[in-house]
Amino acid sequence: MRKNMVAGNWKMNTTLPEAQALISEIVHMVQDETTGSPAVEVVVCPPFPFLLPVGKLLQGGQFHLGAQNCHQKASGAFTGEVSAAMLQSVGCEYVILGHSERRQYFREDDELLSQKLKAALAAGLKPIFCVGETLETREQGDTFKHLEKQLKDGLFHLSNEEFDQVTVAYEPIWAIGTGKTATSQQAQEVHAFIREQIARAYDAKAALNTSILYGGSCNAQNARELFSQPDVDGGLIGGAALKSRDFTDIIKSF
Ligand code: PGA
């Protein structure tokens, strides 16, 4: 179901005490400051070792726990890996898949991501599936072609029922951690395109019901303008998710 959503991707940051302090501050600020504000689902994605302790501090309600990755197999001899069922068992509801850092540094391709999506869904997790183009691709005028392929090869193999569980995140790689945000027009143009592709692959209802988040240097200053676009349903936040004041202000930006 389409909803306003802000997801915080903490990446490989924080120690346990820092993670606990950060989430406590966020929960308190949001509770104190958002009465009467539009409903927003908040998803917090800390590093694996902190899922359980951070989850305990979330206090339910609008707060949900997410992981940053999962393995494609259900269990077995895969030293160092974490399965979707493990994540589900510690309280995760969401998992980020296809983040450009996973694609780039860990060579995750569409075929592997398809398997990860299936594994996540089989364990009852809701995937937040990331797509996005490099600066080179954008400058060559190939953004839509690139996104169409990522969606088709990585995501659109899912059944209607499976796709229902998916949130899409548009994260232009040139905007991630660079301080360069897509303009609200650039974001809207791509989000509308993604929604159109969903309508083609599934149907108009699926397209209308899918939340599409923007990610890439989204912060407390630009969130309101981005979230006011008709096809932008919220944000996937990296750097600004590590600062309680900034993250809370982003949540308040609807
Ligand atoms: P950023 O990261 O907000 O630091 O640009 C976004 C992301 O990688 O999800």
Tab-separated table of C-alpha atoms and ligand atoms in Angstrom:
chain	number	residue	atom	x	y	z
A	1	MET	CA	0.000	0.000	0.000
A	2	ARG	CA	1.340	3.422	-0.960
A	3	LYS	CA	2.340	5.536	2.013
A	4	ASN	CA	4.630	8.357	3.066
A	5	MET	CA	7.871	6.810	4.187
A	6	VAL	CA	11.280	7.879	5.434
A	7	ALA	CA	13.932	5.180	5.709
A	8	GLY	CA	17.316	5.734	7.358
A	9	ASN	CA	20.226	3.707	6.000
A	10	TRP	CA	22.953	3.905	8.638
A	11	LYS	CA	25.411	1.994	6.419
A	12	MET	CA	28.574	0.879	8.296
A	13	ASN	CA	28.363	3.551	10.969
A	14	THR	CA	27.900	3.773	14.758
A	15	THR	CA	28.994	1.656	17.711
A	16	LEU	CA	26.349	0.024	19.905
A	17	PRO	CA	26.188	2.930	22.418
A	18	GLU	CA	26.034	5.429	19.548
A	19	ALA	CA	23.299	3.442	17.815
A	20	GLN	CA	21.220	3.276	21.010
A	21	ALA	CA	21.671	6.979	21.726
A	22	LEU	CA	20.780	7.922	18.139
A	23	ILE	CA	17.579	5.909	17.978
A	24	SER	CA	16.452	7.038	21.452
A	25	GLU	CA	16.863	10.668	20.426
A	26	ILE	CA	15.016	10.141	17.136
A	27	VAL	CA	12.075	8.317	18.756
A	28	HIS	CA	11.686	10.994	21.437
A	29	MET	CA	11.978	13.932	19.061
A	30	VAL	CA	9.504	12.435	16.599
A	31	GLN	CA	7.027	11.601	19.361
A	32	ASP	CA	7.337	15.085	20.879
A	33	GLU	CA	7.173	17.038	17.642
A	34	THR	CA	4.847	15.323	15.201
A	35	THR	CA	1.427	15.194	16.833
A	36	GLY	CA	-1.160	16.074	14.236
A	37	SER	CA	1.355	15.784	11.359
A	38	PRO	CA	0.618	13.630	8.300
A	39	ALA	CA	1.210	9.910	8.835
A	40	VAL	CA	4.743	8.805	7.948
A	41	GLU	CA	6.180	5.332	8.241
A	42	VAL	CA	9.744	5.514	9.582
A	43	VAL	CA	12.117	2.644	8.797
A	44	VAL	CA	15.456	2.475	10.591
A	45	CYS	CA	18.188	0.293	9.073
A	46	PRO	CA	21.145	-0.032	11.470
A	47	PRO	CA	24.093	-2.426	10.971
A	48	PHE	CA	23.328	-6.137	11.592
A	49	PRO	CA	24.755	-6.386	15.159
A	50	PHE	CA	22.555	-3.519	16.330
A	51	LEU	CA	19.229	-4.676	14.879
A	52	LEU	CA	17.984	-6.285	18.057
A	53	PRO	CA	18.991	-3.541	20.530
A	54	VAL	CA	17.816	-0.763	18.192
A	55	GLY	CA	14.580	-2.643	17.502
A	56	LYS	CA	13.900	-2.803	21.250
A	57	LEU	CA	14.049	0.996	21.435
A	58	LEU	CA	11.680	1.636	18.520
A	59	GLN	CA	8.478	1.375	20.546
A	60	GLY	CA	6.336	0.243	17.603
A	61	GLY	CA	3.814	2.709	16.185
A	62	GLN	CA	5.169	4.411	13.107
A	63	PHE	CA	8.697	2.995	13.632
A	64	HIS	CA	9.836	-0.108	11.805
A	65	LEU	CA	13.097	-2.021	11.672
A	66	GLY	CA	14.966	-2.760	8.447
A	67	ALA	CA	18.243	-4.388	7.406
A	68	GLN	CA	20.691	-3.209	4.770
A	69	ASN	CA	21.186	-6.520	2.976
A	70	CYS	CA	20.491	-10.253	3.173
A	71	HIS	CA	21.877	-13.416	1.637
A	72	GLN	CA	20.046	-15.161	-1.199
A	73	LYS	CA	19.995	-18.595	0.441
A	74	ALA	CA	17.740	-19.575	3.339
A	75	SER	CA	20.510	-21.143	5.459
A	76	GLY	CA	23.662	-23.209	5.205
A	77	ALA	CA	27.442	-23.083	4.978
A	78	PHE	CA	27.902	-19.442	3.976
A	79	THR	CA	30.364	-18.154	6.554
A	80	GLY	CA	29.806	-14.560	7.528
A	81	GLU	CA	26.441	-14.190	5.825
A	82	VAL	CA	23.002	-13.324	7.225
A	83	SER	CA	19.735	-14.830	5.962
A	84	ALA	CA	16.372	-13.138	5.533
A	85	ALA	CA	14.808	-15.503	8.093
A	86	MET	CA	17.418	-14.439	10.675
A	87	LEU	CA	16.507	-10.817	10.051
A	88	GLN	CA	12.829	-11.560	10.359
A	89	SER	CA	13.460	-13.400	13.646
A	90	VAL	CA	15.087	-10.319	15.215
A	91	GLY	CA	12.182	-8.072	14.297
A	92	CYS	CA	13.043	-6.771	10.834
A	93	GLU	CA	10.137	-5.943	8.558
A	94	TYR	CA	12.132	-4.395	5.726
A	95	VAL	CA	15.375	-5.057	3.879
A	96	ILE	CA	17.213	-2.739	1.492
A	97	LEU	CA	18.264	-4.579	-1.684
A	98	GLY	CA	20.111	-3.386	-4.759
A	99	HIS	CA	21.766	-0.394	-3.119
A	100	SER	CA	24.378	1.024	-5.493
A	101	GLU	CA	27.129	0.376	-2.927
A	102	ARG	CA	26.195	-3.331	-2.925
A	103	ARG	CA	26.076	-3.328	-6.726
A	104	GLN	CA	29.413	-1.531	-7.036
A	105	TYR	CA	31.588	-2.868	-4.178
A	106	PHE	CA	30.098	-6.343	-3.845
A	107	ARG	CA	29.338	-6.944	-7.527
A	108	GLU	CA	25.651	-7.645	-6.941
A	109	ASP	CA	24.018	-7.939	-10.343
A	110	ASP	CA	20.381	-8.220	-11.409
A	111	GLU	CA	20.471	-12.012	-11.342
A	112	LEU	CA	21.760	-12.136	-7.747
A	113	LEU	CA	19.357	-9.380	-6.686
A	114	SER	CA	16.454	-11.349	-8.120
A	115	GLN	CA	17.427	-14.258	-5.865
A	116	LYS	CA	17.798	-11.968	-2.861
A	117	LEU	CA	14.366	-10.487	-3.496
A	118	LYS	CA	12.832	-13.951	-3.577
A	119	ALA	CA	14.644	-14.941	-0.366
A	120	ALA	CA	13.512	-11.774	1.410
A	121	LEU	CA	9.889	-12.214	0.341
A	122	ALA	CA	9.898	-15.911	1.279
A	123	ALA	CA	10.943	-14.911	4.804
A	124	GLY	CA	8.170	-12.305	5.014
A	125	LEU	CA	10.408	-9.251	4.633
A	126	LYS	CA	9.377	-6.209	2.594
A	127	PRO	CA	12.137	-5.225	0.161
A	128	ILE	CA	13.170	-1.623	-0.477
A	129	PHE	CA	14.619	-2.074	-3.960
A	130	CYS	CA	17.096	0.572	-5.160
A	131	VAL	CA	17.730	1.672	-8.727
A	132	GLY	CA	19.724	4.595	-10.100
A	133	GLU	CA	22.109	5.792	-12.777
A	134	THR	CA	25.709	7.008	-12.763
A	135	LEU	CA	26.606	10.549	-13.796
A	136	GLU	CA	28.075	9.160	-17.027
A	137	THR	CA	24.809	7.401	-17.892
A	138	ARG	CA	22.837	10.578	-17.176
A	139	GLU	CA	25.159	12.714	-19.274
A	140	GLN	CA	24.876	10.274	-22.161
A	141	GLY	CA	21.094	10.644	-22.003
A	142	ASP	CA	20.631	6.971	-21.094
A	143	THR	CA	18.986	7.363	-17.665
A	144	PHE	CA	15.596	5.965	-18.632
A	145	LYS	CA	17.067	3.112	-20.656
A	146	HIS	CA	19.263	2.160	-17.699
A	147	LEU	CA	16.424	2.310	-15.172
A	148	GLU	CA	14.127	0.341	-17.444
A	149	LYS	CA	16.701	-2.459	-17.563
A	150	GLN	CA	17.340	-2.449	-13.799
A	151	LEU	CA	13.607	-2.661	-13.134
A	152	LYS	CA	12.918	-5.292	-15.757
A	153	ASP	CA	15.854	-7.585	-14.964
A	154	GLY	CA	15.967	-7.065	-11.208
A	155	LEU	CA	12.401	-6.564	-10.097
A	156	PHE	CA	9.653	-7.239	-12.602
A	157	HIS	CA	10.081	-11.022	-12.458
A	158	LEU	CA	8.047	-10.910	-9.221
A	159	SER	CA	4.402	-11.980	-9.194
A	160	ASN	CA	1.707	-9.349	-8.518
A	161	GLU	CA	1.361	-10.561	-4.936
A	162	GLU	CA	5.117	-10.404	-4.379
A	163	PHE	CA	5.428	-6.986	-6.008
A	164	ASP	CA	2.766	-5.686	-3.629
A	165	GLN	CA	5.324	-5.937	-0.822
A	166	VAL	CA	7.977	-3.861	-2.591
A	167	THR	CA	8.981	-0.230	-2.082
A	168	VAL	CA	11.147	1.249	-4.854
A	169	ALA	CA	13.931	3.745	-4.122
A	170	TYR	CA	15.344	5.949	-6.879
A	171	GLU	CA	18.909	6.775	-5.934
A	172	PRO	CA	20.949	8.538	-8.617
A	173	ILE	CA	24.507	7.373	-7.882
A	174	TRP	CA	25.915	10.837	-8.586
A	175	ALA	CA	23.825	12.184	-5.703
A	176	ILE	CA	24.714	9.601	-3.033
A	177	GLY	CA	26.965	11.036	-0.332
A	178	THR	CA	28.104	13.805	-2.669
A	179	GLY	CA	25.985	16.696	-1.454
A	180	LYS	CA	24.585	16.948	-5.021
A	181	THR	CA	20.851	16.363	-4.855
A	182	ALA	CA	18.664	15.738	-7.872
A	183	THR	CA	16.408	18.737	-8.362
A	184	SER	CA	12.793	18.106	-7.441
A	185	GLN	CA	11.977	18.208	-11.188
A	186	GLN	CA	14.636	15.593	-11.976
A	187	ALA	CA	13.343	13.372	-9.168
A	188	GLN	CA	9.705	13.801	-10.221
A	189	GLU	CA	10.514	13.033	-13.849
A	190	VAL	CA	12.218	9.757	-12.927
A	191	HIS	CA	9.633	8.756	-10.294
A	192	ALA	CA	6.832	9.267	-12.825
A	193	PHE	CA	8.804	7.147	-15.303
A	194	ILE	CA	9.239	4.358	-12.717
A	195	ARG	CA	5.520	4.436	-11.931
A	196	GLU	CA	4.759	4.178	-15.638
A	197	GLN	CA	7.059	1.138	-15.948
A	198	ILE	CA	5.266	-0.519	-13.009
A	199	ALA	CA	1.916	0.104	-14.704
A	200	ARG	CA	3.245	-1.532	-17.869
A	201	ALA	CA	4.756	-4.540	-16.093
A	202	TYR	CA	1.793	-5.050	-13.720
A	203	ASP	CA	-1.190	-2.715	-13.884
A	204	ALA	CA	-2.336	0.808	-13.041
A	205	LYS	CA	-3.417	-0.215	-9.558
A	206	ALA	CA	0.010	-1.648	-8.713
A	207	ALA	CA	1.627	1.549	-10.002
A	208	LEU	CA	-0.644	3.743	-7.880
A	209	ASN	CA	-0.112	1.589	-4.799
A	210	THR	CA	3.706	1.518	-4.868
A	211	SER	CA	5.701	3.870	-2.669
A	212	ILE	CA	8.666	5.333	-4.544
A	213	LEU	CA	11.352	6.953	-2.376
A	214	TYR	CA	14.066	9.386	-3.421
A	215	GLY	CA	17.620	8.900	-2.108
A	216	GLY	CA	20.840	10.826	-2.622
A	217	SER	CA	21.899	13.767	-0.424
A	218	CYS	CA	18.340	14.235	0.766
A	219	ASN	CA	18.499	16.435	3.868
A	220	ALA	CA	16.468	18.608	6.201
A	221	GLN	CA	16.768	21.550	3.790
A	222	ASN	CA	15.634	19.905	0.555
A	223	ALA	CA	13.259	17.173	1.787
A	224	ARG	CA	10.096	19.303	1.780
A	225	GLU	CA	10.535	20.346	-1.833
A	226	LEU	CA	11.338	16.780	-2.941
A	227	PHE	CA	8.479	15.191	-0.979
A	228	SER	CA	5.990	17.718	-2.392
A	229	GLN	CA	6.362	16.169	-5.859
A	230	PRO	CA	3.348	14.057	-6.814
A	231	ASP	CA	5.313	10.850	-7.424
A	232	VAL	CA	7.823	11.189	-4.568
A	233	ASP	CA	6.499	9.310	-1.523
A	234	GLY	CA	9.426	9.931	0.798
A	235	GLY	CA	13.153	9.349	1.112
A	236	LEU	CA	15.911	6.833	1.675
A	237	ILE	CA	18.355	8.792	3.771
A	238	GLY	CA	22.061	8.069	4.328
A	239	GLY	CA	24.238	10.741	5.954
A	240	ALA	CA	21.375	12.789	7.405
A	241	ALA	CA	19.921	9.660	9.066
A	242	LEU	CA	22.884	9.685	11.472
A	243	LYS	CA	21.910	13.064	12.933
A	244	SER	CA	18.804	12.931	15.091
A	245	ARG	CA	17.838	16.579	14.502
A	246	ASP	CA	18.196	16.311	10.714
A	247	PHE	CA	16.438	12.947	10.452
A	248	THR	CA	13.527	14.173	12.568
A	249	ASP	CA	13.218	17.301	10.432
A	250	ILE	CA	13.125	15.122	7.310
A	251	ILE	CA	10.311	13.052	8.868
A	252	LYS	CA	8.468	16.314	9.521
A	253	SER	CA	8.808	17.409	5.878
A	254	PHE	CA	5.502	16.060	4.527
B	1	PGA	P1	23.074	9.918	1.286
B	1	PGA	O1	22.903	8.337	1.008
B	1	PGA	O2	21.786	10.413	1.850
B	1	PGA	O3	24.221	10.006	2.268
B	1	PGA	O4	23.407	10.543	-0.027
B	1	PGA	C1	21.688	7.817	0.538
B	1	PGA	C2	21.810	6.324	0.399
B	1	PGA	O5	22.885	5.829	0.040
B	1	PGA	O6	20.835	5.583	0.652
